């Protein structure tokens, strides 16, 4: 209901975006110069998972579809890299990205075609079921996937070897890889921002708000949902591609349902009714998880409890709550 | 021929368990319009509690007789029902007026919590109650050896289906349950305390899931992850049969069990995929399932 | 019997009832007339608790019911037959009727005023037509039959007050007479009735008193004759 | 030539005939009102014409072509638009976006995901024109969910109108609307009809409005047509008076 108060929105969203995004991007770019390589590594993980969150939220926040199976696309991206590294001996990060995107596009196109015939819970469980199929395949076809041991992925070459980090060891790799991720992250944010502010994005939001009326505007609802699903899957797949070289290993765990749950969680944590929600959620989540896992073995309970509490008392997430707070402290001038 | 008979019995055994889970899921959906994502975990909880109780009973000495062990099963199911009776008013009730996403998210949070609680309490090791199976004889069916316990489970499945049908269609509470599911507002305007019906319906649904877990655990160990597998399978069942329909849950459970048995026989690597394929085809052809309405 | 005082009710963001006050005396038939969207159904649902009121008071037989849940109000003796009848489609007529009877049994006994004596007679004396329908499912009733069952079902609660929303709407002219008679019969049993009605002629034929409503406010209160003679009321009702 | 025509159109719900063998004709450029008591079948008829429901028997012809089997999408593209009895908006989009989206859809631009919606000057200008027509231009930046009831009704009609349909069905456009907004809605609709850009079919209960604005009035009762004629004819029709107003109403 907070969203319905009818506060006027600023005239030029482009300007507002630049005003917020540029300082933050500069800040992010400076991080490796003052943070140690472990914190840089965590932030890189955070940015990667934020890309997955952005993709996920195109479905949840903008299209009104709650997927419990986004691990499938993340895993597809990750395994695509692992197969290329192991079976084809490819080392180029750019080749990983291209093939990873293609493969996750194919998988999400097929899965999406099945899932968008349904909405609400049917959609949710279908996505869950399909991701479980991939998970069980990854476990059982061990001669291809390495089973529960997973597949190792060596450090790739960046920009066709133009960025060399050999000799610099792990810290050097991290700082280069961090910038690599940051650039892609910025591109992803800009592209997603464009998508949600495009006529297509508005159509998705219309479908979310009122499916029947959208159909009576002549919008082909199912097709729009399918394209949204595809984009969402590709984003999450890219996150998987970027994640593997950092982790050095991919296991079926990233295809398993709790991983989908983490994507759901971080989006809700940040706030799924905001564009920036999943970004903030992804970064906060990564740090939260790292420190929580270090202190307790029962990370999932914490996740579940926080999720329930979020839904019951803070349904707009961190960004939503901040926006409300700011709105209360500095009421916007009506223009 | 003999193999076929055994396979049919195996399918029926499996159908009994699946029916219990799916019928609970369907009942809760039919009455309160909520799909409980933690339903599979409640089934797992029933399995763990029952296995644990039986384990304690045996550890407590007394050459345990099978009959005595059978009495522990409903206790496992009742404990799960109790959990349900706590969950509904505290976690779900505040959400009936909110968007559906939130209901799904809360039951999903519950799923995460329950899975870890079970890991916390019982650790990562499988927990069995196979003494119950051992206490019953092995029977000969067309020359093949077959555990009598499985026949008992098939019997329980049949009785549960009949009992649930009688409960919903032949009792006063069943009338109120159906009235609530058809028109909650009108039911309350006629003097029905819908809140109480909700708690009871949810608890009964949980009881069914818990009972499913309780009867499966003597022949299959309770393990982590069984809950989500069960949730997804139960969902396949209700998708095939139609969400909210008791008949659908029964027919769906039978179809899924037979397909799964055949799948294990012929495509052992991808039996799950075969099941989802079936569900997918049914959804493409008949989006509301075989007996679904809305 | 029933007094409602300065009630404000919202449906979502819309302020539907704006300071509505009215009362129904013992054994009285009161009509609430107004066009579609005037707030009649909202008034009914505010009285029986299906909609929460934002402010104001609702008293029934001397007891303040403003914050009571709907089911408790029903058990206190407020019967309700909504506009679309809302017969449970997959229940038989007999299940539809018995449900409210079972639910009210204890409450009626607790009231101890002997109202329980012949619920069945009362139920069927208003509409004997319902008796042969007992085994039919709600789904398979015609519009008129549904309305009859809805009234019989409300009678099964042994109410002190009946709320009938659009009791005569969608009925063939011949059947309308049948329903008017039913209202008289119910009144003679000592039960008060509040009818929401958009047709002034039907309202005038059965009402002892009449309230006219427009845009969520009571704009007129008086006898049916006064209403028919009041040019403003007539114009508002016709639109 | 009739713009839209139904031939023996019938829709049953169980054994209840909601629309019973209706032959309905709408002529190019007219303002037609569909009246009748609740449950007479008006909304069902509109639902059948807009493909919200499918008929049991009978045909729907639009510009002489049989569109009985056409989907919602095909009918919208052919030029049939409608509004809804209960306001049906995109509550979390702005007023401007609600109208713009109709234009994007009409122009086939809704698929475009590489431009900014607000950057399309043509669409924006047209959307502002439509909003201006309905007196909503000052509210363009508000979220639709935050509008008052009367404004929501207006926007609902504006969105359907922005599709630039050949025929526009309006289901109770003035219910729950204040007198001022009521007049504005009806004046706007009748103005665009008079300008010859659209044919309007309006379901309406308010007989003053019906008599004031309609070129022709069709009265429905129990799923069938009771009367069909000019306002002057309908006004004096005894049968209609009985059904709509109750028999002996003076005045």
PDB file of N, CA and C in Angstrom, chain A residues 262-290:
ATOM      1  N   UNK A 262      18.063 -18.709  -1.830  1.00  0.00           N
ATOM      2  CA  UNK A 262      18.928 -17.588  -1.484  1.00  0.00           C
ATOM      3  C   UNK A 262      18.698 -16.401  -2.419  1.00  0.00           C
ATOM      4  N   UNK A 263      18.430 -16.699  -3.681  1.00  0.00           N
ATOM      5  CA  UNK A 263      18.149 -15.610  -4.628  1.00  0.00           C
ATOM      6  C   UNK A 263      16.837 -14.916  -4.260  1.00  0.00           C
ATOM      7  N   UNK A 264      15.829 -15.734  -3.920  1.00  0.00           N
ATOM      8  CA  UNK A 264      14.560 -15.165  -3.470  1.00  0.00           C
ATOM      9  C   UNK A 264      14.825 -14.281  -2.253  1.00  0.00           C
ATOM     10  N   UNK A 265      15.622 -14.826  -1.341  1.00  0.00           N
ATOM     11  CA  UNK A 265      15.858 -14.152  -0.077  1.00  0.00           C
ATOM     12  C   UNK A 265      16.540 -12.803  -0.266  1.00  0.00           C
ATOM     13  N   UNK A 266      17.598 -12.804  -1.060  1.00  0.00           N
ATOM     14  CA  UNK A 266      18.353 -11.550  -1.163  1.00  0.00           C
ATOM     15  C   UNK A 266      17.519 -10.469  -1.839  1.00  0.00           C
ATOM     16  N   UNK A 267      16.655 -10.887  -2.759  1.00  0.00           N
ATOM     17  CA  UNK A 267      15.809  -9.904  -3.425  1.00  0.00           C
ATOM     18  C   UNK A 267      14.816  -9.303  -2.445  1.00  0.00           C
ATOM     19  N   UNK A 268      14.253 -10.165  -1.616  1.00  0.00           N
ATOM     20  CA  UNK A 268      13.304  -9.678  -0.626  1.00  0.00           C
ATOM     21  C   UNK A 268      14.008  -8.823   0.411  1.00  0.00           C
ATOM     22  N   UNK A 269      15.231  -9.233   0.760  1.00  0.00           N
ATOM     23  CA  UNK A 269      16.013  -8.488   1.753  1.00  0.00           C
ATOM     24  C   UNK A 269      16.224  -7.061   1.268  1.00  0.00           C
ATOM     25  N   UNK A 270      16.606  -6.921   0.018  1.00  0.00           N
ATOM     26  CA  UNK A 270      16.838  -5.587  -0.515  1.00  0.00           C
ATOM     27  C   UNK A 270      15.533  -4.856  -0.778  1.00  0.00           C
ATOM     28  N   UNK A 271      14.530  -5.597  -1.205  1.00  0.00           N
ATOM     29  CA  UNK A 271      13.231  -5.009  -1.514  1.00  0.00           C
ATOM     30  C   UNK A 271      12.875  -5.236  -2.969  1.00  0.00           C
ATOM     31  N   UNK A 272      11.822  -6.039  -3.212  1.00  0.00           N
ATOM     32  CA  UNK A 272      11.534  -6.408  -4.599  1.00  0.00           C
ATOM     33  C   UNK A 272      10.661  -5.388  -5.312  1.00  0.00           C
ATOM     34  N   UNK A 273      10.251  -4.348  -4.614  1.00  0.00           N
ATOM     35  CA  UNK A 273       9.460  -3.333  -5.304  1.00  0.00           C
ATOM     36  C   UNK A 273      10.300  -2.142  -5.697  1.00  0.00           C
ATOM     37  N   UNK A 274      11.616  -2.318  -5.607  1.00  0.00           N
ATOM     38  CA  UNK A 274      12.526  -1.249  -5.993  1.00  0.00           C
ATOM     39  C   UNK A 274      13.504  -1.763  -7.021  1.00  0.00           C
ATOM     40  N   UNK A 275      13.923  -0.891  -7.900  1.00  0.00           N
ATOM     41  CA  UNK A 275      14.920  -1.306  -8.870  1.00  0.00           C
ATOM     42  C   UNK A 275      16.228  -1.684  -8.173  1.00  0.00           C
ATOM     43  N   UNK A 276      16.620  -0.881  -7.178  1.00  0.00           N
ATOM     44  CA  UNK A 276      17.912  -1.101  -6.525  1.00  0.00           C
ATOM     45  C   UNK A 276      17.861  -2.179  -5.454  1.00  0.00           C
ATOM     46  N   UNK A 277      16.649  -2.616  -5.097  1.00  0.00           N
ATOM     47  CA  UNK A 277      16.512  -3.596  -4.013  1.00  0.00           C
ATOM     48  C   UNK A 277      17.432  -4.800  -4.153  1.00  0.00           C
ATOM     49  N   UNK A 278      17.370  -5.516  -5.282  1.00  0.00           N
ATOM     50  CA  UNK A 278      18.202  -6.727  -5.419  1.00  0.00           C
ATOM     51  C   UNK A 278      19.699  -6.423  -5.401  1.00  0.00           C
ATOM     52  N   UNK A 279      20.092  -5.229  -5.816  1.00  0.00           N
ATOM     53  CA  UNK A 279      21.523  -4.894  -5.806  1.00  0.00           C
ATOM     54  C   UNK A 279      22.004  -4.775  -4.361  1.00  0.00           C
ATOM     55  N   UNK A 280      21.283  -3.944  -3.599  1.00  0.00           N
ATOM     56  CA  UNK A 280      21.613  -3.807  -2.185  1.00  0.00           C
ATOM     57  C   UNK A 280      21.501  -5.159  -1.502  1.00  0.00           C
ATOM     58  N   UNK A 281      20.409  -5.881  -1.822  1.00  0.00           N
ATOM     59  CA  UNK A 281      20.193  -7.190  -1.207  1.00  0.00           C
ATOM     60  C   UNK A 281      21.338  -8.147  -1.497  1.00  0.00           C
ATOM     61  N   UNK A 282      21.805  -8.159  -2.753  1.00  0.00           N
ATOM     62  CA  UNK A 282      22.861  -9.087  -3.141  1.00  0.00           C
ATOM     63  C   UNK A 282      24.147  -8.837  -2.369  1.00  0.00           C
ATOM     64  N   UNK A 283      24.493  -7.565  -2.230  1.00  0.00           N
ATOM     65  CA  UNK A 283      25.751  -7.248  -1.551  1.00  0.00           C
ATOM     66  C   UNK A 283      25.627  -7.500  -0.047  1.00  0.00           C
ATOM     67  N   UNK A 284      24.537  -7.006   0.544  1.00  0.00           N
ATOM     68  CA  UNK A 284      24.337  -7.224   1.984  1.00  0.00           C
ATOM     69  C   UNK A 284      24.288  -8.722   2.284  1.00  0.00           C
ATOM     70  N   UNK A 285      23.554  -9.445   1.422  1.00  0.00           N
ATOM     71  CA  UNK A 285      23.391 -10.889   1.621  1.00  0.00           C
ATOM     72  C   UNK A 285      24.743 -11.601   1.638  1.00  0.00           C
ATOM     73  N   UNK A 286      25.626 -11.234   0.697  1.00  0.00           N
ATOM     74  CA  UNK A 286      26.904 -11.932   0.604  1.00  0.00           C
ATOM     75  C   UNK A 286      27.722 -11.766   1.884  1.00  0.00           C
ATOM     76  N   UNK A 287      27.761 -10.533   2.381  1.00  0.00           N
ATOM     77  CA  UNK A 287      28.522 -10.301   3.606  1.00  0.00           C
ATOM     78  C   UNK A 287      27.847 -10.994   4.795  1.00  0.00           C
ATOM     79  N   UNK A 288      26.513 -10.863   4.831  1.00  0.00           N
ATOM     80  CA  UNK A 288      25.742 -11.493   5.913  1.00  0.00           C
ATOM     81  C   UNK A 288      26.003 -12.995   5.937  1.00  0.00           C
ATOM     82  N   UNK A 289      25.944 -13.600   4.776  1.00  0.00           N
ATOM     83  CA  UNK A 289      26.092 -15.046   4.709  1.00  0.00           C
ATOM     84  C   UNK A 289      27.502 -15.462   5.133  1.00  0.00           C
ATOM     85  N   UNK A 290      28.492 -14.720   4.648  1.00  0.00           N
ATOM     86  CA  UNK A 290      29.866 -15.076   4.972  1.00  0.00           C
ATOM     87  C   UNK A 290      30.085 -15.066   6.481  1.00  0.00           C
TER      88      UNK A 290
END
